[in-house]
CSV table of C-alpha atoms in Angstrom, one decimal:
chain,number,residue,atom,x,y,z
A,33,UNK,CA,0.3,-0.3,-0.1
A,34,UNK,CA,3.1,2.6,1.0
A,35,UNK,CA,4.8,1.9,-2.3
A,36,UNK,CA,1.3,2.7,-4.7
A,37,UNK,CA,0.8,5.9,-2.9
A,38,UNK,CA,4.3,6.2,-3.7
A,39,UNK,CA,3.6,6.0,-7.2
A,40,UNK,CA,0.4,7.4,-7.2
A,41,UNK,CA,2.1,10.8,-5.6
A,42,UNK,CA,5.0,10.6,-8.1
A,43,UNK,CA,2.6,10.6,-10.8
A,44,UNK,CA,0.1,13.4,-9.3
A,45,UNK,CA,3.8,15.2,-9.1
A,46,UNK,CA,4.8,14.8,-13.1
A,47,UNK,CA,0.4,16.3,-13.8
A,48,UNK,CA,1.5,19.3,-11.8
A,49,UNK,CA,4.4,20.6,-13.2
A,50,UNK,CA,4.4,22.0,-17.0
A,51,UNK,CA,4.3,20.1,-19.6
A,52,UNK,CA,8.0,18.3,-20.9
A,53,UNK,CA,9.5,20.6,-23.4
A,54,UNK,CA,13.0,20.6,-24.5
A,55,UNK,CA,15.0,24.0,-23.5
A,56,UNK,CA,16.8,24.4,-27.3
A,57,UNK,CA,13.9,24.4,-28.7
A,58,UNK,CA,12.6,28.1,-26.8
A,59,UNK,CA,13.0,31.4,-27.7
A,60,UNK,CA,12.0,34.9,-25.5
A,61,UNK,CA,10.2,37.3,-27.9
A,62,UNK,CA,10.3,41.2,-25.9
A,63,UNK,CA,7.4,43.0,-25.5
A,64,UNK,CA,8.6,46.3,-25.7
A,65,UNK,CA,5.9,48.6,-24.6
A,66,UNK,CA,3.9,47.0,-21.3
A,67,UNK,CA,7.3,45.2,-20.5
A,68,UNK,CA,6.8,41.6,-20.8
A,69,UNK,CA,8.5,38.7,-22.4
A,70,UNK,CA,7.1,36.0,-24.6
A,71,UNK,CA,7.9,32.3,-24.2
A,72,UNK,CA,7.9,31.0,-27.2
A,73,UNK,CA,8.3,27.4,-29.4
A,74,UNK,CA,10.2,27.7,-32.7
A,75,UNK,CA,9.3,24.6,-33.8
A,76,UNK,CA,5.5,24.6,-33.3
A,77,UNK,CA,5.3,28.4,-33.8
A,78,UNK,CA,3.3,28.6,-30.2
A,79,UNK,CA,3.6,30.9,-27.4
A,80,UNK,CA,4.1,29.0,-24.9
A,81,UNK,CA,3.6,32.0,-21.5
A,82,UNK,CA,3.9,35.1,-20.7
A,83,UNK,CA,6.4,36.8,-18.1
A,84,UNK,CA,5.1,39.8,-16.6
A,85,UNK,CA,6.6,43.0,-15.2
A,86,UNK,CA,9.9,43.2,-16.5
A,87,UNK,CA,10.5,46.5,-16.9
A,88,UNK,CA,11.7,49.1,-19.3
A,89,UNK,CA,12.5,47.0,-22.3
A,90,UNK,CA,12.6,49.7,-24.8
A,91,UNK,CA,16.2,48.4,-25.8
A,92,UNK,CA,15.9,44.9,-24.2
A,93,UNK,CA,18.3,42.2,-24.7
A,94,UNK,CA,18.8,38.6,-23.8
A,95,UNK,CA,20.7,35.6,-23.1
A,96,UNK,CA,20.9,32.2,-22.3
A,97,UNK,CA,22.8,29.8,-19.5
A,98,UNK,CA,24.1,27.2,-21.2
A,99,UNK,CA,21.9,24.3,-20.4
A,100,UNK,CA,19.3,26.8,-22.5
A,101,UNK,CA,16.7,26.5,-19.2
A,102,UNK,CA,17.8,30.4,-18.0
A,103,UNK,CA,17.5,33.4,-20.1
A,104,UNK,CA,18.6,36.4,-18.6
A,105,UNK,CA,16.7,39.8,-19.7
A,106,UNK,CA,18.8,43.0,-18.7
A,107,UNK,CA,16.3,46.2,-19.1
A,108,UNK,CA,17.3,49.9,-19.9
A,109,UNK,CA,15.9,50.6,-16.4
A,110,UNK,CA,18.8,48.4,-14.9
A,111,UNK,CA,16.6,45.9,-14.1
A,112,UNK,CA,18.5,42.0,-14.8
A,113,UNK,CA,15.5,39.4,-14.8
A,114,UNK,CA,16.3,35.8,-14.6
A,115,UNK,CA,13.7,33.9,-16.0
A,116,UNK,CA,13.1,29.8,-15.7
A,117,UNK,CA,11.6,29.0,-19.3
A,118,UNK,CA,10.5,25.7,-17.8
A,119,UNK,CA,8.5,26.6,-14.9
A,120,UNK,CA,7.3,29.7,-16.4
A,121,UNK,CA,8.6,31.8,-13.3
A,122,UNK,CA,10.7,35.1,-12.6
A,123,UNK,CA,13.5,32.7,-10.9
A,124,UNK,CA,15.4,36.2,-9.3
A,125,UNK,CA,15.4,40.0,-10.5
A,126,UNK,CA,17.3,43.5,-9.3
A,127,UNK,CA,17.6,46.9,-10.3
A,128,UNK,CA,21.7,46.8,-10.3
A,129,UNK,CA,22.0,50.0,-12.2
A,130,UNK,CA,20.1,53.4,-13.3
A,131,UNK,CA,20.5,52.8,-17.2
A,132,UNK,CA,21.5,50.1,-18.6
A,133,UNK,CA,22.5,48.9,-22.4
A,134,UNK,CA,23.1,45.1,-22.6
A,135,UNK,CA,25.1,42.4,-21.4
A,136,UNK,CA,26.6,38.8,-21.8
A,137,UNK,CA,27.2,35.5,-19.9
A,138,UNK,CA,30.6,34.5,-19.5
A,139,UNK,CA,32.8,31.6,-21.3
A,140,UNK,CA,32.0,28.9,-18.7
A,141,UNK,CA,28.1,30.2,-17.7
A,142,UNK,CA,28.5,31.5,-14.3
A,143,UNK,CA,28.8,35.2,-14.5
A,144,UNK,CA,26.3,37.4,-16.1
A,145,UNK,CA,27.9,41.2,-17.0
A,146,UNK,CA,25.9,44.0,-17.6
A,147,UNK,CA,27.1,47.5,-19.6
A,148,UNK,CA,25.4,50.2,-18.1
A,149,UNK,CA,25.4,54.2,-18.9
A,150,UNK,CA,24.3,55.4,-15.3
A,151,UNK,CA,26.7,55.1,-13.5
A,152,UNK,CA,29.3,54.0,-16.6
A,153,UNK,CA,30.3,50.8,-16.0
A,154,UNK,CA,30.3,47.3,-15.6
A,155,UNK,CA,28.9,45.1,-13.3
A,156,UNK,CA,29.2,41.3,-13.0
A,157,UNK,CA,27.0,39.1,-11.3
A,158,UNK,CA,26.6,35.1,-10.3
A,159,UNK,CA,24.5,33.7,-13.2
A,160,UNK,CA,23.2,31.3,-10.1
A,161,UNK,CA,21.9,33.9,-7.6
A,162,UNK,CA,22.4,37.5,-9.6
A,163,UNK,CA,24.9,38.5,-6.2
A,164,UNK,CA,27.1,40.9,-6.9
A,165,UNK,CA,30.8,39.6,-8.3
A,166,UNK,CA,32.6,42.7,-9.3
A,167,UNK,CA,32.2,46.1,-10.1
A,168,UNK,CA,34.2,47.6,-12.8
A,169,UNK,CA,34.0,51.2,-13.2
A,170,UNK,CA,34.4,53.4,-16.5
A,171,UNK,CA,36.3,56.1,-15.2
A,172,UNK,CA,38.3,57.8,-17.2
A,173,UNK,CA,39.8,61.6,-17.0
A,174,UNK,CA,39.9,64.0,-14.4
A,175,UNK,CA,36.6,61.9,-12.6
A,176,UNK,CA,35.0,61.0,-15.2
A,177,UNK,CA,33.4,57.8,-16.0
A,178,UNK,CA,32.2,56.5,-19.6
A,179,UNK,CA,28.9,55.1,-21.2
A,180,UNK,CA,29.8,51.8,-21.5
A,181,UNK,CA,28.3,49.5,-24.7
A,182,UNK,CA,29.5,46.9,-26.8
A,183,UNK,CA,29.5,44.8,-24.2
A,184,UNK,CA,30.3,40.8,-25.6
A,185,UNK,CA,32.0,37.6,-24.1
A,186,UNK,CA,35.5,35.8,-25.5
A,187,UNK,CA,37.4,33.5,-25.3
A,188,UNK,CA,39.5,32.9,-21.9
A,189,UNK,CA,36.8,33.5,-19.5
A,190,UNK,CA,37.0,37.1,-20.5
A,191,UNK,CA,34.4,40.1,-21.2
A,192,UNK,CA,35.3,42.8,-23.8
A,193,UNK,CA,33.2,46.3,-23.9
A,194,UNK,CA,33.9,49.9,-25.2
A,195,UNK,CA,33.6,52.9,-23.3
A,196,UNK,CA,31.6,55.5,-25.5
A,197,UNK,CA,32.7,58.3,-24.1
A,198,UNK,CA,36.5,58.0,-23.3
A,199,UNK,CA,37.3,56.6,-26.5
A,200,UNK,CA,38.7,53.0,-25.0
A,201,UNK,CA,38.7,49.7,-25.5
A,202,UNK,CA,38.6,47.3,-22.5
A,203,UNK,CA,39.5,43.5,-21.6
A,204,UNK,CA,38.3,42.4,-18.0
A,205,UNK,CA,39.9,38.7,-17.3
A,206,UNK,CA,37.7,36.7,-15.1
A,207,UNK,CA,39.7,33.5,-14.8
A,208,UNK,CA,39.8,34.8,-10.8
A,209,UNK,CA,36.3,36.2,-10.3
A,210,UNK,CA,37.7,37.7,-6.9
A,211,UNK,CA,39.9,39.9,-8.6
A,212,UNK,CA,39.5,40.5,-12.6
A,213,UNK,CA,42.7,41.3,-14.9
A,214,UNK,CA,41.8,44.9,-16.8
A,215,UNK,CA,43.6,45.6,-19.9
A,216,UNK,CA,43.0,49.1,-21.5
A,217,UNK,CA,43.3,50.1,-24.8
A,218,UNK,CA,43.4,53.9,-25.2
A,219,UNK,CA,42.8,56.2,-27.9
A,220,UNK,CA,40.7,53.6,-30.6
A,221,UNK,CA,38.9,56.9,-32.0
A,222,UNK,CA,36.0,59.5,-31.2
A,223,UNK,CA,32.2,57.4,-29.5
A,224,UNK,CA,32.5,53.6,-30.3
A,225,UNK,CA,28.9,53.3,-30.2
A,226,UNK,CA,28.7,49.2,-30.5
A,227,UNK,CA,30.6,46.5,-31.2
A,228,UNK,CA,30.9,42.7,-32.9
A,229,UNK,CA,32.9,40.0,-32.2
A,230,UNK,CA,33.6,37.9,-35.1
A,231,UNK,CA,31.6,34.0,-34.6
A,232,UNK,CA,35.3,32.7,-33.6
A,233,UNK,CA,36.3,35.2,-30.9
A,234,UNK,CA,39.4,36.3,-32.6
A,235,UNK,CA,38.2,39.8,-33.3
A,236,UNK,CA,36.6,42.4,-31.8
A,237,UNK,CA,35.7,45.6,-34.0
A,238,UNK,CA,34.3,48.5,-32.6
A,239,UNK,CA,31.9,51.3,-34.6
A,240,UNK,CA,33.0,54.3,-34.5
A,241,UNK,CA,30.3,57.3,-33.8
A,242,UNK,CA,32.4,60.7,-33.9
A,243,UNK,CA,34.9,59.9,-37.5
A,244,UNK,CA,35.2,57.7,-40.0
A,245,UNK,CA,36.2,53.8,-39.8
A,246,UNK,CA,36.2,51.1,-37.8
A,247,UNK,CA,38.5,49.8,-34.2
A,248,UNK,CA,39.7,46.7,-34.9
A,249,UNK,CA,41.3,44.4,-31.8
A,250,UNK,CA,43.2,41.2,-32.7
A,251,UNK,CA,42.2,39.1,-29.8
A,252,UNK,CA,45.4,36.4,-30.6
A,253,UNK,CA,47.7,39.1,-30.6
A,254,UNK,CA,46.9,42.3,-27.8
A,255,UNK,CA,50.1,43.4,-28.7
A,256,UNK,CA,49.8,44.9,-31.6
A,257,UNK,CA,46.8,47.0,-30.1
A,258,UNK,CA,44.3,48.6,-31.9
A,259,UNK,CA,43.9,48.8,-35.2
A,260,UNK,CA,42.1,51.6,-37.6
A,261,UNK,CA,40.0,49.9,-40.6
A,262,UNK,CA,38.3,51.9,-43.4
A,263,UNK,CA,39.5,55.0,-41.8
A,264,UNK,CA,38.9,57.0,-44.9
A,265,UNK,CA,35.8,55.6,-45.7
A,266,UNK,CA,32.6,58.1,-45.6
A,267,UNK,CA,34.5,61.4,-45.1
A,268,UNK,CA,33.2,62.8,-48.6
A,269,UNK,CA,29.7,60.9,-48.4
A,270,UNK,CA,26.7,63.7,-47.6
A,271,UNK,CA,26.0,63.5,-43.6
A,272,UNK,CA,22.6,62.5,-43.5
A,273,UNK,CA,20.1,62.3,-40.2
A,274,UNK,CA,20.3,59.1,-38.3
A,275,UNK,CA,17.2,58.4,-37.7
A,276,UNK,CA,18.8,54.7,-35.4
A,277,UNK,CA,22.0,53.6,-34.5
A,278,UNK,CA,22.7,50.6,-36.2
A,279,UNK,CA,23.8,47.4,-34.1
A,280,UNK,CA,27.0,45.9,-34.8
A,281,UNK,CA,26.1,42.8,-32.7
A,282,UNK,CA,24.3,42.1,-36.0
A,283,UNK,CA,26.8,42.3,-38.2
A,284,UNK,CA,27.4,39.7,-40.7
A,285,UNK,CA,30.6,37.2,-41.3
A,286,UNK,CA,29.7,35.4,-43.8
A,287,UNK,CA,32.9,33.5,-45.7
A,288,UNK,CA,35.6,36.0,-46.2
A,289,UNK,CA,33.5,38.6,-45.8
A,290,UNK,CA,32.0,41.1,-43.0
A,291,UNK,CA,28.8,42.8,-44.1
A,292,UNK,CA,28.3,46.4,-42.1
A,293,UNK,CA,25.6,49.0,-42.0
A,294,UNK,CA,27.1,52.2,-43.1
A,295,UNK,CA,26.3,54.9,-40.7
A,296,UNK,CA,23.8,57.3,-42.1
A,297,UNK,CA,24.1,55.4,-45.8
A,298,UNK,CA,21.9,53.5,-47.6
A,299,UNK,CA,25.1,51.4,-47.8
A,300,UNK,CA,26.1,48.0,-46.6
A,301,UNK,CA,29.2,47.7,-46.6
A,302,UNK,CA,31.5,44.9,-48.0
A,303,UNK,CA,34.9,44.5,-46.4
A,304,UNK,CA,37.2,41.7,-46.6
A,305,UNK,CA,37.8,40.0,-43.5
A,306,UNK,CA,41.5,38.7,-44.6
A,307,UNK,CA,43.0,42.4,-45.7
A,308,UNK,CA,40.3,44.9,-43.6
A,309,UNK,CA,39.7,46.3,-47.2
A,310,UNK,CA,36.3,47.6,-49.1
A,311,UNK,CA,35.6,45.4,-51.1
A,312,UNK,CA,32.4,47.3,-51.9
A,313,UNK,CA,29.0,49.0,-51.3
A,314,UNK,CA,25.9,47.4,-52.1
A,315,UNK,CA,23.1,50.0,-52.3
A,316,UNK,CA,20.0,49.5,-50.1
A,317,UNK,CA,16.8,50.4,-49.2
A,318,UNK,CA,17.4,52.6,-46.7
A,319,UNK,CA,19.7,53.3,-43.5
A,320,UNK,CA,20.6,49.8,-42.0
A,321,UNK,CA,20.1,49.0,-38.9
A,322,UNK,CA,21.1,44.5,-38.6
A,323,UNK,CA,22.8,43.2,-41.3
A,324,UNK,CA,22.5,39.4,-39.9
A,325,UNK,CA,23.7,36.0,-41.9
A,326,UNK,CA,21.8,33.6,-41.8
A,327,UNK,CA,23.3,30.2,-40.1
A,328,UNK,CA,25.3,29.0,-43.5
A,329,UNK,CA,26.2,32.3,-44.8
A,330,UNK,CA,24.5,32.5,-48.1
A,331,UNK,CA,22.1,35.1,-47.5
A,332,UNK,CA,22.5,38.2,-45.8
A,333,UNK,CA,19.4,39.8,-44.1
A,334,UNK,CA,18.6,43.9,-43.5
A,335,UNK,CA,16.3,45.8,-42.1
A,336,UNK,CA,15.7,49.6,-41.8
A,337,UNK,CA,15.3,52.9,-39.3
A,338,UNK,CA,12.5,54.8,-40.2
A,339,UNK,CA,10.6,56.1,-42.7
A,340,UNK,CA,11.8,52.8,-44.3
A,341,UNK,CA,11.3,50.1,-41.4
A,342,UNK,CA,8.4,48.6,-43.4
A,343,UNK,CA,10.9,46.7,-45.4
A,344,UNK,CA,13.8,44.0,-45.6
A,345,UNK,CA,16.5,43.1,-48.3
A,346,UNK,CA,18.4,39.7,-49.1
A,347,UNK,CA,21.8,40.0,-50.1
A,348,UNK,CA,23.3,37.4,-51.8
A,349,UNK,CA,26.3,36.9,-50.9
A,350,UNK,CA,27.5,34.3,-53.8
A,351,UNK,CA,27.1,37.9,-55.6
A,352,UNK,CA,26.9,40.1,-53.5
A,353,UNK,CA,23.9,41.4,-55.0
A,354,UNK,CA,20.3,42.2,-53.5
A,355,UNK,CA,17.7,39.1,-54.9
A,356,UNK,CA,14.7,40.2,-52.8
A,357,UNK,CA,13.0,43.2,-51.1
A,358,UNK,CA,9.9,42.2,-48.6
A,359,UNK,CA,7.6,44.1,-46.8
A,360,UNK,CA,6.3,42.6,-43.6
A,361,UNK,CA,4.3,45.4,-42.0
A,362,UNK,CA,4.7,48.4,-40.1
A,363,UNK,CA,8.5,49.4,-38.2
A,364,UNK,CA,10.4,46.0,-38.8
A,365,UNK,CA,12.7,46.0,-35.5
A,366,UNK,CA,14.6,42.8,-35.2
A,367,UNK,CA,15.3,39.1,-36.7
A,368,UNK,CA,16.6,35.7,-35.4
A,369,UNK,CA,17.7,33.0,-37.6
A,370,UNK,CA,16.3,29.5,-36.4
A,371,UNK,CA,19.8,27.3,-35.5
A,372,UNK,CA,20.0,25.7,-38.6
A,373,UNK,CA,18.8,29.0,-40.8
A,374,UNK,CA,15.6,27.4,-42.6
A,375,UNK,CA,13.3,30.3,-41.0
A,376,UNK,CA,13.7,33.9,-40.2
A,377,UNK,CA,11.6,35.2,-37.3
A,378,UNK,CA,10.9,38.9,-37.9
A,379,UNK,CA,9.5,41.6,-35.3
A,380,UNK,CA,6.7,43.8,-36.8
A,381,UNK,CA,6.1,45.9,-33.8
A,382,UNK,CA,3.2,48.0,-35.5
A,383,UNK,CA,1.4,45.9,-36.7
A,384,UNK,CA,1.6,43.8,-33.4
A,385,UNK,CA,3.3,40.8,-34.8
A,386,UNK,CA,5.7,38.3,-35.2
A,387,UNK,CA,6.3,37.1,-38.8
A,388,UNK,CA,8.0,33.5,-39.5
A,389,UNK,CA,9.4,33.3,-43.2
A,390,UNK,CA,10.8,30.7,-45.0
A,391,UNK,CA,14.6,31.3,-45.8
A,392,UNK,CA,14.9,29.8,-49.3
A,393,UNK,CA,11.8,30.3,-50.8
A,394,UNK,CA,11.2,34.0,-48.5
A,395,UNK,CA,7.3,33.2,-48.5
A,396,UNK,CA,6.0,33.9,-45.0
A,397,UNK,CA,4.9,30.5,-43.1
A,398,UNK,CA,2.9,31.9,-40.1
A,399,UNK,CA,2.3,35.2,-37.6
A,400,UNK,CA,2.1,35.2,-33.8
A,401,UNK,CA,0.3,37.8,-32.2
A,402,UNK,CA,3.1,39.5,-29.3
A,403,UNK,CA,2.2,43.6,-28.6
A,404,UNK,CA,4.4,45.9,-29.9
A,405,UNK,CA,7.2,43.6,-30.4
A,406,UNK,CA,10.9,44.6,-30.7
A,407,UNK,CA,13.5,42.0,-29.9
A,408,UNK,CA,13.7,38.1,-30.9
A,409,UNK,CA,16.0,35.9,-28.9
A,410,UNK,CA,16.6,31.7,-29.3
A,411,UNK,CA,18.4,30.0,-26.9
A,412,UNK,CA,20.7,28.8,-29.1
A,413,UNK,CA,22.6,31.5,-28.8
A,414,UNK,CA,23.4,29.7,-25.6
A,415,UNK,CA,26.5,28.2,-27.7
A,416,UNK,CA,27.4,31.3,-29.7
A,417,UNK,CA,30.4,33.2,-28.7
A,418,UNK,CA,29.8,37.1,-28.5
A,419,UNK,CA,26.3,37.2,-28.1
């Protein structure tokens, strides 16, 4: 009889929890205006749950634990929220700063780093408890503190980030979390506004808003310092109003090429990854925001700032030419490819929808309702460097 009761209790406990689900098939859709996050299934095209009251998500980003169970949401208001995607609940939530701009998870998955505007600097937390591990103020000059941008994880248990106001790149080595080692690279250029880590963790590239060119740091050869690439690009171009800053996290590395948005121009830059010279420019419909490669690197998808943000354009990497223009709807803000790239999910904010496309046929598959979606993040990011 005792065994029977134990068996019944076990069966009841299984029925009481959420349906079994595979964490590698999950993702997060950010609902900007109401501060919510949707947990979704990428294969079944389903909304599984809504997590509410996450604060200001106007510039939210998400990273995932290495087991893909937990999503860490970085809010603009300094909020850091750990979501359990199996239990559909907030596991932990803290307000760690006044104004933050994104974050990263360490190589071993044990540390969460957040880049802050106010007060400037980087804070590092335990991914388990969200307890503070380290506080790195971005001090420069005489009592000044810089906004921090372009924070990414790097091999060797390191974080790399840029100081917007100081014009510097810093590397924080967290092999010993109690005594991190900071290496600073000054005078990289004016106002680095965002950055990209190459998929293999070899190069860190910061875009410069205050002057032409890019800043390149070879993480395999730190003694060489920061190299300026494309220093003369755009000097003689007509200066157009910049309606939205490009996101360098979305830069595409495809084969031997890097595809990057030209700030304030209706162009995508094609850069040779071996020489870091400009190969050509590709005219596009508007000012590019995200320039993202399909996982097999055959296509590059581009979305745009207002007033052209109702469009998506696809570049054929084989020919370095535009192959298709799509019109998903009003205010296309973000894209995310499924892990092997057969589909792409598109946040169409002002239509309150997420559109899903077949990347081979370029036909729409379906749409999901979402309240002003502005970010889509799949758990497959857990196993990518620099995401």
